[in-house]
Amino acid sequence: MVKLRRAIVKHRVLILIVSILLLIPSILGYLKTRVNYDILYYLPDDIETMVGQDILMDEFGKGAFAMEIVEGMPLKDVAKVKENIEQVDGVAQVIWYDSFADLSVPVEILPDEIRDVFLTDDSTLMAIFFEESTSADSTMDAIEEIRSITNSQCYLSGMSAIVTDTKNLSEKEAPIYVMIAVLLTCIVLAVFMDSFLLPVIFMLSIGMAILYNLGTNYFLGEISYITKALSAVLQLGVTLDYSIFLWHSYQENQERFPGEKTRAMEHAISNTFSSVVGSSITTVAGFIALCFMTFTLGMDLGIVMAKGVVFGVIGCVTILPSMILICDKAIEKTRHKPVLPRMDRPAAWINRHHGIFIALFLVLLIPAVIGYRGTDVYYNLDTTLPDSLPSVQANNKLSEDYNMNATHMVLASSELSSKDAKSMLKEMKEVDGVKFALGLDSVFGSSIPRSFIPDDVKEKLSSGDWQLMLVQSEYKVASDEVNAQCEELQNIVKKYDDTAMLIGEAPCTKDLITITDVDFKTVSAVSIIAIFIIIALVLKSAVLPVILVAVIEFAIFINLGIPYYTGTVLPFIASIVIGTIQLGATVDYAILMTTRYKKERGKGKDKKEAIQIALTISIPSILVSALGFFAATFGVGLYSNIDMISSLCVLMARGAIISMFVVIFILPSMLSLFDQVICATTIGLRKKDRKEQQ
């Protein structure tokens, strides 16, 4: 480390030049990284709903699905609209009533199955199938083109339209997220640090590390839009501590080595590296825990953020020291008196009233746990978007005017007899909430041999080993009603054909609910165990990890319990990832204070004095760190129109502040209460404890 720190200080200009040059491939990698906007894509490949989607694409050449509502237009004009849509690149097929009956046939004599599905008093519906998956570039391009060739009388609904609008909104807002985070963080740092230029240097250094992280995402193939939107903001908030620690260490070493700034920086690099590596491991462990999710969005976010923390540590001990030394004169000219006063008195007051804070902990614990367990979450993905978007308006129109919400598809064997297929369709129609069930045998009847059906009609609903049936539901996706409906439909199709599969957005979302419920428990357990082990090794103690994890988990319970009492419903992903992120990112506050307490206790100080010193030294760093994390996320939470992003950022911001208060007020009280047990179970304090008892 001695050689490394000297090399960093000596070659600071070269390091800065190389770091700037590395931004070029990083920016290119960032621009070339594909972004996935379909949340359901991250379901496991081997579940039946996803296998069915692959069969639909392979056998029928159909991937995504949408419904087009056309209002107040003569049928001949609607036929032209259909013809134009069929010509759009990426569209596999459009099914309308003229797919089964000639337009010359009077509407009044059409079979009920066709008239009820496709025609209403003043409007008509058509089903659009796309060649690729919901989030494929060709599908989103096709959605945009369909919108451009249809007029205001047409409404395009479905998951593909939702994904397209999500992409457009996310791409517009993402750069603003970074601007808001940087601006608010700079304001906080300018106020609480001792130089107005220092926040700019911090942001430049961290910004480079963020770009390196975003650029290397290219090697992952693609990332989710949630990862793209959050990674820069989250990396800024999580790694800001490391820059603050380096600066404080640099100042302390300048007092040790007056007039020798390069030597002071060398020692600051050593001190920062040894301290930051220990604390960053807990943060990385929190993010790696997300990789244990079956729902692979967790792995996507976990890998990117773990990588971001590593880049943050490297940048903190290489780029930042180089920048500080090069800009030393400018930093000195912009110095100002720190706003934060000495913390001797607040520390003494907290230390004296430790009993009150223990009591407060016990009083708040039960309602916090009740709220934590009772908070509701939603899974309906269009709920995350504003009502002004075309896809949301179309979905609402389909629901309100036509009483149609989820569209299911059944893939059944082509060997299934016409009689059984007809019976299966009839049973499905009778299920509560089913508006219609459409297949070859419902349109033409089982009495007509399939060999008599024209090929161009048959190929729309039959291909190779499979036949396709459409089932329209009155119930909303992710509702209890539609989940029960899916169960009943699944039982019906399996009764007639054990190879048959129920697929579509609602069945996929039902699987999502089941899978993420298990993932929530898995991720929580893995993160707690991993961080417990790391703290035990870092602090060489059996009891301190229990206290530290319990304190931060208490903060998490409060954070995720508040929505229960305010009646707020969270997006499902928030309940899974927030606990892990908050634990990994803010346990550092507790480690910082506990490390100082342990150090002072090891020097022979009694528990009261050791806690007093730990509080006095730690409070300023914890305050600035937590407020920086808050600033980086809270503004984005208020600004974002995507509730998935907004909720996650608000929860992270609030979690940082709650963890800050809990560590400052509750943790010292816990250390005081369990001091004897801590000394007896911590390496380095055992002898000291025995001497005190003698």
GROMACS .gro file of N, CA, C and O in nm, residues 20-102:
model
  332
   20ILE      N    1  -0.970   1.062  -1.772
   20ILE     CA    2  -1.051   1.138  -1.868
   20ILE      C    3  -1.060   1.063  -2.001
   20ILE      O    4  -1.168   1.055  -2.062
   21LEU      N    5  -0.948   1.005  -2.046
   21LEU     CA    6  -0.949   0.929  -2.171
   21LEU      C    7  -1.039   0.806  -2.162
   21LEU      O    8  -1.104   0.768  -2.262
   22LEU      N    9  -1.045   0.746  -2.043
   22LEU     CA   10  -1.131   0.628  -2.024
   22LEU      C   11  -1.279   0.660  -2.035
   22LEU      O   12  -1.363   0.571  -2.053
   23LEU      N   13  -1.312   0.789  -2.025
   23LEU     CA   14  -1.452   0.829  -2.040
   23LEU      C   15  -1.503   0.805  -2.182
   23LEU      O   16  -1.623   0.784  -2.202
   24ILE      N   17  -1.413   0.808  -2.279
   24ILE     CA   18  -1.455   0.791  -2.420
   24ILE      C   19  -1.515   0.653  -2.444
   24ILE      O   20  -1.631   0.642  -2.489
   25PRO      N   21  -1.443   0.542  -2.412
   25PRO     CA   22  -1.507   0.410  -2.429
   25PRO      C   23  -1.626   0.390  -2.336
   25PRO      O   24  -1.721   0.318  -2.371
   26SER      N   25  -1.622   0.455  -2.218
   26SER     CA   26  -1.733   0.441  -2.124
   26SER      C   27  -1.861   0.502  -2.182
   26SER      O   28  -1.969   0.442  -2.173
   27ILE      N   29  -1.850   0.620  -2.241
   27ILE     CA   30  -1.967   0.686  -2.301
   27ILE      C   31  -2.019   0.604  -2.419
   27ILE      O   32  -2.140   0.586  -2.436
   28LEU      N   33  -1.926   0.552  -2.501
   28LEU     CA   34  -1.967   0.469  -2.614
   28LEU      C   35  -2.038   0.343  -2.566
   28LEU      O   36  -2.141   0.302  -2.622
   29GLY      N   37  -1.984   0.280  -2.462
   29GLY     CA   38  -2.047   0.161  -2.405
   29GLY      C   39  -2.185   0.191  -2.349
   29GLY      O   40  -2.280   0.113  -2.367
   30TYR      N   41  -2.198   0.307  -2.283
   30TYR     CA   42  -2.327   0.349  -2.228
   30TYR      C   43  -2.431   0.366  -2.339
   30TYR      O   44  -2.544   0.320  -2.328
   31LEU      N   45  -2.390   0.433  -2.448
   31LEU     CA   46  -2.483   0.458  -2.559
   31LEU      C   47  -2.521   0.330  -2.632
   31LEU      O   48  -2.631   0.320  -2.689
   32LYS      N   49  -2.432   0.231  -2.631
   32LYS     CA   50  -2.457   0.106  -2.703
   32LYS      C   51  -2.528   0.001  -2.618
   32LYS      O   52  -2.569  -0.103  -2.670
   33THR      N   53  -2.542   0.026  -2.489
   33THR     CA   54  -2.607  -0.072  -2.401
   33THR      C   55  -2.758  -0.069  -2.423
   33THR      O   56  -2.822   0.036  -2.409
   34ARG      N   57  -2.815  -0.182  -2.457
   34ARG     CA   58  -2.960  -0.189  -2.479
   34ARG      C   59  -3.034  -0.185  -2.346
   34ARG      O   60  -2.987  -0.238  -2.245
   35VAL      N   61  -3.149  -0.122  -2.346
   35VAL     CA   62  -3.231  -0.110  -2.225
   35VAL      C   63  -3.361  -0.187  -2.245
   35VAL      O   64  -3.426  -0.175  -2.349
   36ASN      N   65  -3.397  -0.268  -2.146
   36ASN     CA   66  -3.520  -0.348  -2.151
   36ASN      C   67  -3.627  -0.279  -2.066
   36ASN      O   68  -3.603  -0.251  -1.948
   37TYR      N   69  -3.742  -0.255  -2.124
   37TYR     CA   70  -3.850  -0.183  -2.054
   37TYR      C   71  -3.964  -0.275  -2.012
   37TYR      O   72  -4.066  -0.227  -1.963
   38ASP      N   73  -3.948  -0.405  -2.032
   38ASP     CA   74  -4.053  -0.502  -1.998
   38ASP      C   75  -4.018  -0.572  -1.867
   38ASP      O   76  -3.926  -0.654  -1.863
   39ILE      N   77  -4.091  -0.543  -1.761
   39ILE     CA   78  -4.063  -0.603  -1.630
   39ILE      C   79  -4.087  -0.754  -1.632
   39ILE      O   80  -4.014  -0.831  -1.570
   40LEU      N   81  -4.191  -0.797  -1.705
   40LEU     CA   82  -4.225  -0.940  -1.706
   40LEU      C   83  -4.119  -1.025  -1.777
   40LEU      O   84  -4.115  -1.147  -1.760
   41TYR      N   85  -4.032  -0.961  -1.855
   41TYR     CA   86  -3.923  -1.032  -1.922
   41TYR      C   87  -3.833  -1.102  -1.821
   41TYR      O   88  -3.770  -1.205  -1.853
   42TYR      N   89  -3.826  -1.051  -1.700
   42TYR     CA   90  -3.732  -1.101  -1.600
   42TYR      C   91  -3.785  -1.220  -1.519
   42TYR      O   92  -3.721  -1.266  -1.425
   43LEU      N   93  -3.904  -1.269  -1.557
   43LEU     CA   94  -3.953  -1.393  -1.496
   43LEU      C   95  -3.866  -1.510  -1.542
   43LEU      O   96  -3.807  -1.506  -1.651
   44PRO      N   97  -3.858  -1.618  -1.463
   44PRO     CA   98  -3.774  -1.733  -1.501
   44PRO      C   99  -3.819  -1.794  -1.634
   44PRO      O  100  -3.939  -1.803  -1.662
   45ASP      N  101  -3.723  -1.836  -1.715
   45ASP     CA  102  -3.754  -1.890  -1.848
   45ASP      C  103  -3.829  -2.022  -1.844
   45ASP      O  104  -3.896  -2.059  -1.941
   46ASP      N  105  -3.817  -2.098  -1.731
   46ASP     CA  106  -3.871  -2.233  -1.730
   46ASP      C  107  -4.014  -2.243  -1.678
   46ASP      O  108  -4.070  -2.352  -1.672
   47ILE      N  109  -4.076  -2.132  -1.638
   47ILE     CA  110  -4.214  -2.140  -1.592
   47ILE      C  111  -4.307  -2.149  -1.713
   47ILE      O  112  -4.273  -2.104  -1.822
   48GLU      N  113  -4.425  -2.207  -1.693
   48GLU     CA  114  -4.513  -2.240  -1.806
   48GLU      C  115  -4.554  -2.118  -1.887
   48GLU      O  116  -4.561  -2.124  -2.011
   49THR      N  117  -4.581  -2.007  -1.820
   49THR     CA  118  -4.624  -1.888  -1.893
   49THR      C  119  -4.516  -1.837  -1.987
   49THR      O  120  -4.546  -1.791  -2.098
   50MET      N  121  -4.390  -1.846  -1.948
   50MET     CA  122  -4.281  -1.800  -2.033
   50MET      C  123  -4.252  -1.901  -2.145
   50MET      O  124  -4.220  -1.864  -2.257
   51VAL      N  125  -4.264  -2.032  -2.113
   51VAL     CA  126  -4.247  -2.135  -2.216
   51VAL      C  127  -4.354  -2.117  -2.323
   51VAL      O  128  -4.327  -2.127  -2.443
   52GLY      N  129  -4.476  -2.087  -2.279
   52GLY     CA  130  -4.586  -2.064  -2.373
   52GLY      C  131  -4.561  -1.945  -2.464
   52GLY      O  132  -4.593  -1.947  -2.583
   53GLN      N  133  -4.501  -1.839  -2.407
   53GLN     CA  134  -4.468  -1.721  -2.489
   53GLN      C  135  -4.369  -1.758  -2.599
   53GLN      O  136  -4.379  -1.711  -2.712
   54ASP      N  137  -4.272  -1.844  -2.565
   54ASP     CA  138  -4.173  -1.887  -2.664
   54ASP      C  139  -4.239  -1.971  -2.775
   54ASP      O  140  -4.206  -1.956  -2.893
   55ILE      N  141  -4.332  -2.057  -2.736
   55ILE     CA  142  -4.404  -2.139  -2.835
   55ILE      C  143  -4.486  -2.049  -2.927
   55ILE      O  144  -4.490  -2.069  -3.049
   56LEU      N  145  -4.551  -1.949  -2.868
   56LEU     CA  146  -4.632  -1.856  -2.947
   56LEU      C  147  -4.546  -1.788  -3.055
   56LEU      O  148  -4.590  -1.770  -3.169
   57MET      N  149  -4.424  -1.754  -3.017
   57MET     CA  150  -4.335  -1.686  -3.112
   57MET      C  151  -4.279  -1.784  -3.215
   57MET      O  152  -4.276  -1.756  -3.334
   58ASP      N  153  -4.238  -1.902  -3.167
   58ASP     CA  154  -4.175  -2.000  -3.257
   58ASP      C  155  -4.274  -2.062  -3.354
   58ASP      O  156  -4.245  -2.080  -3.473
   59GLU      N  157  -4.392  -2.099  -3.304
   59GLU     CA  158  -4.490  -2.171  -3.386
   59GLU      C  159  -4.579  -2.078  -3.468
   59GLU      O  160  -4.614  -2.108  -3.581
   60PHE      N  161  -4.620  -1.967  -3.406
   60PHE     CA  162  -4.715  -1.878  -3.472
   60PHE      C  163  -4.650  -1.753  -3.530
   60PHE      O  164  -4.715  -1.676  -3.601
   61GLY      N  165  -4.522  -1.730  -3.494
   61GLY     CA  166  -4.457  -1.607  -3.538
   61GLY      C  167  -4.519  -1.485  -3.473
   61GLY      O  168  -4.516  -1.375  -3.527
   62LYS      N  169  -4.574  -1.506  -3.351
   62LYS     CA  170  -4.640  -1.397  -3.279
   62LYS      C  171  -4.573  -1.381  -3.143
   62LYS      O  172  -4.550  -1.479  -3.072
   63GLY      N  173  -4.539  -1.257  -3.109
   63GLY     CA  174  -4.479  -1.231  -2.979
   63GLY      C  175  -4.571  -1.148  -2.893
   63GLY      O  176  -4.656  -1.199  -2.820
   64ALA      N  177  -4.558  -1.016  -2.903
   64ALA     CA  178  -4.641  -0.925  -2.825
   64ALA      C  179  -4.783  -0.918  -2.881
   64ALA      O  180  -4.809  -0.960  -2.994
   65PHE      N  181  -4.872  -0.860  -2.801
   65PHE     CA  182  -5.014  -0.856  -2.835
   65PHE      C  183  -5.072  -0.722  -2.792
   65PHE      O  184  -5.034  -0.668  -2.687
   66ALA      N  185  -5.162  -0.666  -2.872
   66ALA     CA  186  -5.227  -0.540  -2.836
   66ALA      C  187  -5.369  -0.539  -2.890
   66ALA      O  188  -5.404  -0.615  -2.982
   67MET      N  189  -5.452  -0.454  -2.831
   67MET     CA  190  -5.589  -0.435  -2.879
   67MET      C  191  -5.603  -0.293  -2.930
   67MET      O  192  -5.562  -0.197  -2.863
   68GLU      N  193  -5.663  -0.280  -3.051
   68GLU     CA  194  -5.688  -0.148  -3.109
   68GLU      C  195  -5.839  -0.121  -3.105
   68GLU      O  196  -5.919  -0.202  -3.155
   69ILE      N  197  -5.877  -0.010  -3.044
   69ILE     CA  198  -6.016   0.031  -3.039
   69ILE      C  199  -6.037   0.139  -3.145
   69ILE      O  200  -5.962   0.237  -3.149
   70VAL      N  201  -6.135   0.119  -3.232
   70VAL     CA  202  -6.166   0.218  -3.335
   70VAL      C  203  -6.309   0.265  -3.315
   70VAL      O  204  -6.403   0.185  -3.315
   71GLU      N  205  -6.326   0.396  -3.294
   71GLU     CA  206  -6.458   0.453  -3.263
   71GLU      C  207  -6.516   0.530  -3.381
   71GLU      O  208  -6.442   0.599  -3.454
   72GLY      N  209  -6.651   0.520  -3.398
   72GLY     CA  210  -6.724   0.606  -3.491
   72GLY      C  211  -6.672   0.605  -3.632
   72GLY      O  212  -6.668   0.709  -3.698
   73MET      N  213  -6.632   0.489  -3.683
   73MET     CA  214  -6.576   0.481  -3.817
   73MET      C  215  -6.649   0.373  -3.896
   73MET      O  216  -6.671   0.263  -3.845
   74PRO      N  217  -6.691   0.400  -4.022
   74PRO     CA  218  -6.756   0.297  -4.105
   74PRO      C  219  -6.666   0.175  -4.119
   74PRO      O  220  -6.543   0.185  -4.120
   75LEU      N  221  -6.729   0.059  -4.133
   75LEU     CA  222  -6.653  -0.066  -4.137
   75LEU      C  223  -6.554  -0.071  -4.253
   75LEU      O  224  -6.446  -0.128  -4.241
   76LYS      N  225  -6.590  -0.009  -4.367
   76LYS     CA  226  -6.497  -0.008  -4.480
   76LYS      C  227  -6.370   0.071  -4.446
   76LYS      O  228  -6.260   0.033  -4.485
   77ASP      N  229  -6.387   0.181  -4.371
   77ASP     CA  230  -6.269   0.259  -4.330
   77ASP      C  231  -6.187   0.184  -4.226
   77ASP      O  232  -6.064   0.191  -4.225
   78VAL      N  233  -6.258   0.110  -4.139
   78VAL     CA  234  -6.187   0.028  -4.040
   78VAL      C  235  -6.104  -0.077  -4.111
   78VAL      O  236  -5.990  -0.106  -4.072
   79ALA      N  237  -6.159  -0.134  -4.218
   79ALA     CA  238  -6.085  -0.234  -4.295
   79ALA      C  239  -5.957  -0.175  -4.353
   79ALA      O  240  -5.853  -0.242  -4.359
   80LYS      N  241  -5.964  -0.048  -4.395
   80LYS     CA  242  -5.844   0.019  -4.447
   80LYS      C  243  -5.741   0.040  -4.335
   80LYS      O  244  -5.620   0.025  -4.357
   81VAL      N  245  -5.791   0.077  -4.215
   81VAL     CA  246  -5.702   0.092  -4.099
   81VAL      C  247  -5.632  -0.040  -4.070
   81VAL      O  248  -5.509  -0.045  -4.049
   82LYS      N  249  -5.710  -0.147  -4.072
   82LYS     CA  250  -5.652  -0.279  -4.048
   82LYS      C  251  -5.545  -0.312  -4.152
   82LYS      O  252  -5.436  -0.362  -4.120
   83GLU      N  253  -5.576  -0.282  -4.279
   83GLU     CA  254  -5.482  -0.310  -4.387
   83GLU      C  255  -5.352  -0.230  -4.369
   83GLU      O  256  -5.242  -0.282  -4.389
   84ASN      N  257  -5.364  -0.104  -4.327
   84ASN     CA  258  -5.245  -0.021  -4.304
   84ASN      C  259  -5.161  -0.075  -4.189
   84ASN      O  260  -5.037  -0.074  -4.195
   85ILE      N  261  -5.229  -0.120  -4.083
   85ILE     CA  262  -5.157  -0.175  -3.968
   85ILE      C  263  -5.083  -0.302  -4.007
   85ILE      O  264  -4.968  -0.326  -3.964
   86GLU      N  265  -5.146  -0.384  -4.091
   86GLU     CA  266  -5.082  -0.509  -4.135
   86GLU      C  267  -4.954  -0.483  -4.214
   86GLU      O  268  -4.864  -0.568  -4.219
   87GLN      N  269  -4.943  -0.366  -4.275
   87GLN     CA  270  -4.825  -0.332  -4.356
   87GLN      C  271  -4.708  -0.281  -4.270
   87GLN      O  272  -4.597  -0.266  -4.320
   88VAL      N  273  -4.732  -0.254  -4.143
   88VAL     CA  274  -4.628  -0.200  -4.055
   88VAL      C  275  -4.523  -0.306  -4.026
   88VAL      O  276  -4.557  -0.421  -3.992
   89ASP      N  277  -4.397  -0.270  -4.039
   89ASP     CA  278  -4.288  -0.363  -4.005
   89ASP      C  279  -4.298  -0.404  -3.859
   89ASP      O  280  -4.314  -0.319  -3.771
   90GLY      N  281  -4.286  -0.533  -3.835
   90GLY     CA  282  -4.293  -0.583  -3.697
   90GLY      C  283  -4.430  -0.637  -3.660
   90GLY      O  284  -4.444  -0.705  -3.558
   91VAL      N  285  -4.534  -0.608  -3.740
   91VAL     CA  286  -4.668  -0.661  -3.714
   91VAL      C  287  -4.680  -0.797  -3.781
   91VAL      O  288  -4.657  -0.810  -3.902
   92ALA      N  289  -4.715  -0.898  -3.704
   92ALA     CA  290  -4.728  -1.034  -3.758
   92ALA      C  291  -4.866  -1.058  -3.816
   92ALA      O  292  -4.880  -1.116  -3.924
   93GLN      N  293  -4.968  -1.009  -3.746
   93GLN     CA  294  -5.104  -1.041  -3.787
   93GLN      C  295  -5.203  -0.948  -3.718
   93GLN      O  296  -5.180  -0.905  -3.604
   94VAL      N  297  -5.311  -0.917  -3.786
   94VAL     CA  298  -5.420  -0.841  -3.726
   94VAL      C  299  -5.547  -0.923  -3.742
   94VAL      O  300  -5.582  -0.965  -3.853
   95ILE      N  301  -5.614  -0.951  -3.631
   95ILE     CA  302  -5.738  -1.029  -3.634
   95ILE      C  303  -5.855  -0.935  -3.607
   95ILE      O  304  -5.862  -0.870  -3.501
   96TRP      N  305  -5.944  -0.927  -3.705
   96TRP     CA  306  -6.066  -0.848  -3.691
   96TRP      C  307  -6.181  -0.935  -3.738
   96TRP      O  308  -6.160  -1.050  -3.778
   97TYR      N  309  -6.301  -0.883  -3.741
   97TYR     CA  310  -6.411  -0.971  -3.777
   97TYR      C  311  -6.405  -1.011  -3.925
   97TYR      O  312  -6.452  -1.119  -3.962
   98ASP      N  313  -6.340  -0.929  -4.011
   98ASP     CA  314  -6.330  -0.970  -4.152
   98ASP      C  315  -6.228  -1.082  -4.172
   98ASP      O  316  -6.210  -1.132  -4.283
   99SER      N  317  -6.160  -1.121  -4.062
   99SER     CA  318  -6.072  -1.238  -4.069
   99SER      C  319  -6.154  -1.366  -4.078
   99SER      O  320  -6.102  -1.470  -4.119
  100PHE      N  321  -6.283  -1.358  -4.037
  100PHE     CA  322  -6.367  -1.477  -4.032
  100PHE      C  323  -6.493  -1.465  -4.118
  100PHE      O  324  -6.559  -1.564  -4.146
  101ALA      N  325  -6.528  -1.342  -4.156
  101ALA     CA  326  -6.650  -1.321  -4.236
  101ALA      C  327  -6.628  -1.205  -4.331
  101ALA      O  328  -6.561  -1.108  -4.296
  102ASP      N  329  -6.686  -1.214  -4.450
  102ASP     CA  330  -6.670  -1.109  -4.549
  102ASP      C  331  -6.747  -0.984  -4.508
  102ASP      O  332  -6.855  -0.993  -4.446
   0.00000   0.00000   0.00000
